[in-house]
Amino acid sequence: MIVKNPRFEISAVSPKQYPHNGLPEIVLVGKSNVGKSSFINTMLNRKSIARTSNTPGKTRQINFYNIDEQFYFVDLPGYGYSEMSKSEQLKVGHFIEEYLSKSKYISCIVLLLDIRHKPTENDRLMYRFLIDNNFPFFVITNKADKIAITKVNKAVQEICDFLNPMHDIVFLPFSAERKIYVENAWIEIEKYLK
Ligand code: GTP
Ligand code: MG
């Protein structure tokens, strides 16, 4: 995919602010700090079009990035940030749920996990939610630079065995930091943009 002019379009807090021009949406979900915003930057080969942070909980609203008037990357707030107050966590959970249930243009959801760890309880719940609601989705296991390159395939396999023993969902490695495995992620996303 050659991206020419990606641009931030809107930070939405309620459905009436979501764009309504019919462009397909590729949506990033995952726990706080897993690298959703970094994923978008790396895919777009831009440093900071999506705001990232060392402090979990950076993305609090639903950010829409318009990619060449072809589709949106939608950056959702992360779930499961324990330092956030209970009421803030509920608010974030509500945003995510409202968006997933109300957007009419979701083309594909990218569930981001941390390649180093067994999926958390919240990861499992999100995975089940996507399956149970028939969302088109695939899984990216991010932060692959944090483990030896020789162990990457095995780590992806273990996470897949855990969540998806039937192996009917796509699981891919990624490193937003090192910008590796980017092409495979694009190939997967492009399948949903045809
Ligand atoms: P929230 O907005 O809080 O939900 O977080 P997020 O999922 O958008 O994470 P973000 O992209 O802000 O990244 C969180 C931290 O992880 C930042 O310090 C990033 O630099 C770091 N990070 C993201 N991707 C990678 C990666 O592939 N490898 C490494 N080593 N660090 C990464
Ligand atoms: Mg973010």
mmCIF file of C-alpha atoms and ligand atoms in Angstrom:
data_model
loop_
_atom_site.group_PDB
_atom_site.id
_atom_site.type_symbol
_atom_site.label_atom_id
_atom_site.label_comp_id
_atom_site.label_asym_id
_atom_site.label_seq_id
_atom_site.Cartn_x
_atom_site.Cartn_y
_atom_site.Cartn_z
ATOM 1 C CA MET A 1 0.000 0.000 0.000
ATOM 2 C CA ILE A 2 1.370 3.394 -0.927
ATOM 3 C CA VAL A 3 -0.001 6.028 1.423
ATOM 4 C CA LYS A 4 0.336 9.597 0.189
ATOM 5 C CA ASN A 5 -1.574 11.904 2.429
ATOM 6 C CA PRO A 6 -2.761 10.488 5.734
ATOM 7 C CA ARG A 7 -4.370 13.047 8.007
ATOM 8 C CA PHE A 8 -5.950 13.227 11.408
ATOM 9 C CA GLU A 9 -9.630 13.985 10.923
ATOM 10 C CA ILE A 10 -11.495 14.003 14.229
ATOM 11 C CA SER A 11 -11.421 12.971 17.870
ATOM 12 C CA ALA A 12 -14.883 11.718 18.648
ATOM 13 C CA VAL A 13 -16.530 11.240 22.011
ATOM 14 C CA SER A 14 -20.004 10.459 20.728
ATOM 15 C CA PRO A 15 -21.460 8.673 17.685
ATOM 16 C CA LYS A 16 -22.754 11.828 16.068
ATOM 17 C CA GLN A 17 -19.138 12.930 15.663
ATOM 18 C CA TYR A 18 -18.079 9.784 13.795
ATOM 19 C CA PRO A 19 -17.476 10.459 10.088
ATOM 20 C CA HIS A 20 -20.435 9.507 7.943
ATOM 21 C CA ASN A 21 -18.948 9.517 4.477
ATOM 22 C CA GLY A 22 -19.040 5.745 4.091
ATOM 23 C CA LEU A 23 -15.285 5.111 4.016
ATOM 24 C CA PRO A 24 -14.349 1.706 5.451
ATOM 25 C CA GLU A 25 -12.795 1.682 8.916
ATOM 26 C CA ILE A 26 -9.803 -0.366 10.055
ATOM 27 C CA VAL A 27 -9.989 -0.308 13.830
ATOM 28 C CA LEU A 28 -7.244 -0.782 16.421
ATOM 29 C CA VAL A 29 -8.241 -2.388 19.703
ATOM 30 C CA GLY A 30 -6.090 -3.663 22.546
ATOM 31 C CA LYS A 31 -5.038 -3.028 26.079
ATOM 32 C CA SER A 32 -3.582 0.275 27.088
ATOM 33 C CA ASN A 33 0.074 0.735 26.115
ATOM 34 C CA VAL A 34 0.204 -2.255 23.747
ATOM 35 C CA GLY A 35 1.064 0.044 20.838
ATOM 36 C CA LYS A 36 -2.156 0.817 18.938
ATOM 37 C CA SER A 37 -1.197 4.417 18.167
ATOM 38 C CA SER A 38 2.380 3.357 17.381
ATOM 39 C CA PHE A 39 1.022 0.709 15.005
ATOM 40 C CA ILE A 40 -0.804 3.398 13.035
ATOM 41 C CA ASN A 41 2.300 5.601 12.855
ATOM 42 C CA THR A 42 4.476 2.726 11.697
ATOM 43 C CA MET A 43 2.002 1.581 9.066
ATOM 44 C CA LEU A 44 1.834 5.132 7.749
ATOM 45 C CA ASN A 45 5.581 5.626 8.035
ATOM 46 C CA ARG A 46 4.992 8.808 10.044
ATOM 47 C CA LYS A 47 6.559 9.674 13.378
ATOM 48 C CA SER A 48 3.676 11.117 15.274
ATOM 49 C CA ILE A 49 0.471 11.424 13.328
ATOM 50 C CA ALA A 50 -1.142 9.334 16.101
ATOM 51 C CA ARG A 51 -0.190 10.418 19.614
ATOM 52 C CA THR A 52 1.708 7.833 21.629
ATOM 53 C CA SER A 53 3.052 7.819 25.158
ATOM 54 C CA ASN A 54 5.046 5.883 27.722
ATOM 55 C CA THR A 55 2.204 6.507 30.119
ATOM 56 C CA PRO A 56 -0.680 4.132 29.468
ATOM 57 C CA GLY A 57 -4.014 5.762 28.833
ATOM 58 C CA LYS A 58 -2.770 8.299 26.295
ATOM 59 C CA THR A 59 -5.615 7.834 23.842
ATOM 60 C CA ARG A 60 -8.844 8.826 25.603
ATOM 61 C CA GLN A 61 -11.064 9.548 22.630
ATOM 62 C CA ILE A 62 -11.795 7.819 19.350
ATOM 63 C CA ASN A 63 -9.407 9.201 16.769
ATOM 64 C CA PHE A 64 -10.107 8.893 13.068
ATOM 65 C CA TYR A 65 -7.211 9.089 10.590
ATOM 66 C CA ASN A 66 -8.266 9.623 7.005
ATOM 67 C CA ILE A 67 -5.983 7.664 4.698
ATOM 68 C CA ASP A 68 -5.992 9.199 1.228
ATOM 69 C CA GLU A 69 -9.807 9.434 1.264
ATOM 70 C CA GLN A 70 -9.763 5.623 0.898
ATOM 71 C CA PHE A 71 -10.321 4.410 4.433
ATOM 72 C CA TYR A 72 -9.899 5.328 8.107
ATOM 73 C CA PHE A 73 -7.576 3.999 10.723
ATOM 74 C CA VAL A 74 -9.592 4.291 13.925
ATOM 75 C CA ASP A 75 -7.515 4.523 17.104
ATOM 76 C CA LEU A 76 -9.502 3.453 20.152
ATOM 77 C CA PRO A 77 -8.531 4.068 23.774
ATOM 78 C CA GLY A 78 -6.915 1.054 25.423
ATOM 79 C CA TYR A 79 -8.701 -1.124 27.941
ATOM 80 C CA GLY A 80 -7.412 -2.469 31.229
ATOM 81 C CA TYR A 81 -5.267 0.412 32.430
ATOM 82 C CA SER A 82 -5.291 -0.281 36.146
ATOM 83 C CA GLU A 83 -3.898 3.105 37.203
ATOM 84 C CA MET A 84 -6.935 4.799 35.764
ATOM 85 C CA SER A 85 -9.762 5.482 38.202
ATOM 86 C CA LYS A 86 -12.680 3.053 38.069
ATOM 87 C CA SER A 87 -14.989 5.714 36.694
ATOM 88 C CA GLU A 88 -12.465 6.622 33.952
ATOM 89 C CA GLN A 89 -12.095 2.931 33.062
ATOM 90 C CA LEU A 90 -15.853 2.605 32.802
ATOM 91 C CA LYS A 91 -15.992 5.681 30.600
ATOM 92 C CA VAL A 92 -13.312 4.252 28.296
ATOM 93 C CA GLY A 93 -15.092 0.871 28.215
ATOM 94 C CA HIS A 94 -18.278 2.664 27.284
ATOM 95 C CA PHE A 95 -16.584 4.555 24.405
ATOM 96 C CA ILE A 96 -15.183 1.344 22.975
ATOM 97 C CA GLU A 97 -18.442 -0.553 23.264
ATOM 98 C CA GLU A 98 -20.504 2.286 21.867
ATOM 99 C CA TYR A 99 -18.211 2.684 18.886
ATOM 100 C CA LEU A 100 -18.115 -1.063 18.139
ATOM 101 C CA SER A 101 -21.875 -1.360 18.352
ATOM 102 C CA LYS A 102 -22.796 1.853 16.525
ATOM 103 C CA SER A 103 -20.293 2.351 13.722
ATOM 104 C CA LYS A 104 -21.738 1.228 10.422
ATOM 105 C CA TYR A 105 -18.477 1.207 8.527
ATOM 106 C CA ILE A 106 -16.188 -1.193 10.372
ATOM 107 C CA SER A 107 -14.354 -3.145 7.741
ATOM 108 C CA CYS A 108 -11.880 -4.943 9.970
ATOM 109 C CA ILE A 109 -10.698 -4.909 13.545
ATOM 110 C CA VAL A 110 -7.042 -5.355 14.392
ATOM 111 C CA LEU A 111 -6.680 -6.780 17.896
ATOM 112 C CA LEU A 112 -3.248 -5.905 19.240
ATOM 113 C CA LEU A 113 -1.596 -8.140 21.823
ATOM 114 C CA ASP A 114 1.836 -8.106 23.440
ATOM 115 C CA ILE A 115 3.958 -10.889 21.941
ATOM 116 C CA ARG A 116 5.800 -11.352 25.240
ATOM 117 C CA HIS A 117 2.842 -12.227 27.396
ATOM 118 C CA LYS A 118 -0.018 -14.629 27.697
ATOM 119 C CA PRO A 119 -3.159 -12.636 26.784
ATOM 120 C CA THR A 120 -4.727 -10.929 29.792
ATOM 121 C CA GLU A 121 -8.247 -11.618 30.984
ATOM 122 C CA ASN A 122 -9.378 -8.436 29.226
ATOM 123 C CA ASP A 123 -7.658 -9.584 26.019
ATOM 124 C CA ARG A 124 -9.581 -12.851 26.227
ATOM 125 C CA LEU A 125 -12.844 -11.013 26.804
ATOM 126 C CA MET A 126 -12.208 -8.753 23.821
ATOM 127 C CA TYR A 127 -11.298 -11.741 21.656
ATOM 128 C CA ARG A 128 -14.536 -13.505 22.669
ATOM 129 C CA PHE A 129 -16.536 -10.338 22.100
ATOM 130 C CA LEU A 130 -15.214 -10.065 18.532
ATOM 131 C CA ILE A 131 -15.959 -13.726 17.804
ATOM 132 C CA ASP A 132 -19.402 -13.674 19.405
ATOM 133 C CA ASN A 133 -20.404 -10.562 17.485
ATOM 134 C CA ASN A 134 -19.064 -11.821 14.165
ATOM 135 C CA PHE A 135 -16.634 -8.977 13.631
ATOM 136 C CA PRO A 136 -14.100 -9.452 10.847
ATOM 137 C CA PHE A 137 -10.783 -9.288 12.662
ATOM 138 C CA PHE A 138 -7.230 -10.518 12.914
ATOM 139 C CA VAL A 139 -4.574 -10.430 15.619
ATOM 140 C CA ILE A 140 -1.267 -8.580 15.655
ATOM 141 C CA THR A 141 1.230 -9.541 18.345
ATOM 142 C CA ASN A 142 3.263 -6.368 18.799
ATOM 143 C CA LYS A 143 6.638 -5.582 20.396
ATOM 144 C CA ALA A 144 8.373 -8.450 18.581
ATOM 145 C CA ASP A 145 11.640 -6.490 18.909
ATOM 146 C CA LYS A 146 11.549 -7.340 22.615
ATOM 147 C CA ILE A 147 12.249 -11.021 21.985
ATOM 148 C CA ALA A 148 14.899 -12.833 19.952
ATOM 149 C CA ILE A 149 14.010 -12.983 16.283
ATOM 150 C CA THR A 150 14.409 -16.783 16.389
ATOM 151 C CA LYS A 151 11.649 -16.982 19.001
ATOM 152 C CA VAL A 152 9.087 -14.808 17.231
ATOM 153 C CA ASN A 153 7.217 -17.539 15.337
ATOM 154 C CA LYS A 154 6.968 -19.765 18.385
ATOM 155 C CA ALA A 155 5.668 -16.893 20.524
ATOM 156 C CA VAL A 156 2.955 -16.063 17.974
ATOM 157 C CA GLN A 157 2.063 -19.748 17.800
ATOM 158 C CA GLU A 158 1.685 -20.015 21.564
ATOM 159 C CA ILE A 159 -0.639 -17.032 21.729
ATOM 160 C CA CYS A 160 -2.649 -18.444 18.835
ATOM 161 C CA ASP A 161 -2.852 -21.897 20.491
ATOM 162 C CA PHE A 162 -4.134 -20.241 23.641
ATOM 163 C CA LEU A 163 -6.841 -18.054 22.080
ATOM 164 C CA ASN A 164 -7.597 -19.836 18.857
ATOM 165 C CA PRO A 165 -6.838 -23.562 19.069
ATOM 166 C CA MET A 166 -8.817 -24.080 15.854
ATOM 167 C CA HIS A 167 -6.342 -21.823 14.028
ATOM 168 C CA ASP A 168 -8.969 -20.191 11.866
ATOM 169 C CA ILE A 169 -8.012 -16.607 12.710
ATOM 170 C CA VAL A 170 -4.906 -14.864 11.344
ATOM 171 C CA PHE A 171 -2.186 -14.085 13.915
ATOM 172 C CA LEU A 172 0.807 -12.008 12.795
ATOM 173 C CA PRO A 173 3.934 -10.686 14.518
ATOM 174 C CA PHE A 174 4.767 -6.974 14.397
ATOM 175 C CA SER A 175 7.135 -4.411 15.798
ATOM 176 C CA ALA A 176 6.009 -0.811 15.658
ATOM 177 C CA GLU A 177 9.350 0.133 17.192
ATOM 178 C CA ARG A 178 11.616 -1.633 14.696
ATOM 179 C CA LYS A 179 9.143 -1.266 11.807
ATOM 180 C CA ILE A 180 9.311 -4.933 10.906
ATOM 181 C CA TYR A 181 6.593 -7.227 9.504
ATOM 182 C CA VAL A 182 4.856 -4.099 8.176
ATOM 183 C CA GLU A 183 4.321 -5.518 4.699
ATOM 184 C CA ASN A 184 2.482 -8.603 6.006
ATOM 185 C CA ALA A 185 0.183 -6.425 8.065
ATOM 186 C CA TRP A 186 -0.639 -4.338 4.983
ATOM 187 C CA ILE A 187 -1.355 -7.465 2.937
ATOM 188 C CA GLU A 188 -3.864 -8.553 5.577
ATOM 189 C CA ILE A 189 -5.505 -5.135 5.836
ATOM 190 C CA GLU A 190 -5.773 -4.766 2.078
ATOM 191 C CA LYS A 191 -7.893 -7.922 1.941
ATOM 192 C CA TYR A 192 -10.568 -5.964 3.788
ATOM 193 C CA LEU A 193 -10.375 -2.899 1.580
ATOM 194 C CA LYS A 194 -11.278 -4.574 -1.708
HETATM 195 P P1 GTP B 1 -3.110 3.827 24.843
HETATM 196 O O1 GTP B 1 -3.341 4.994 23.947
HETATM 197 O O2 GTP B 1 -2.765 4.154 26.244
HETATM 198 O O3 GTP B 1 -4.200 2.810 24.762
HETATM 199 O O4 GTP B 1 -1.755 3.080 24.323
HETATM 200 P P2 GTP B 1 -1.383 2.567 22.855
HETATM 201 O O5 GTP B 1 -1.833 1.153 22.705
HETATM 202 O O6 GTP B 1 -1.832 3.534 21.815
HETATM 203 O O7 GTP B 1 0.209 2.527 22.934
HETATM 204 P P3 GTP B 1 1.264 3.563 22.301
HETATM 205 O O8 GTP B 1 1.294 3.437 20.819
HETATM 206 O O9 GTP B 1 1.057 4.913 22.899
HETATM 207 O O10 GTP B 1 2.636 2.915 22.836
HETATM 208 C C1 GTP B 1 2.867 2.727 24.203
HETATM 209 C C2 GTP B 1 4.347 2.570 24.453
HETATM 210 O O11 GTP B 1 4.817 1.348 23.872
HETATM 211 C C3 GTP B 1 5.204 3.676 23.844
HETATM 212 O O12 GTP B 1 6.252 3.970 24.737
HETATM 213 C C4 GTP B 1 5.741 3.069 22.572
HETATM 214 O O13 GTP B 1 6.968 3.607 22.167
HETATM 215 C C5 GTP B 1 5.907 1.610 22.991
HETATM 216 N N1 GTP B 1 5.788 0.681 21.840
HETATM 217 C C6 GTP B 1 4.806 0.622 20.932
HETATM 218 N N2 GTP B 1 5.052 -0.341 20.016
HETATM 219 C C7 GTP B 1 6.234 -0.904 20.357
HETATM 220 C C8 GTP B 1 7.041 -1.964 19.797
HETATM 221 O O14 GTP B 1 6.730 -2.597 18.782
HETATM 222 N N3 GTP B 1 8.190 -2.273 20.476
HETATM 223 C C9 GTP B 1 8.582 -1.606 21.603
HETATM 224 N N4 GTP B 1 9.709 -1.985 22.167
HETATM 225 N N5 GTP B 1 7.874 -0.595 22.153
HETATM 226 C C10 GTP B 1 6.702 -0.256 21.531
HETATM 227 MG MG MG B 2 -3.011 5.164 21.921
#
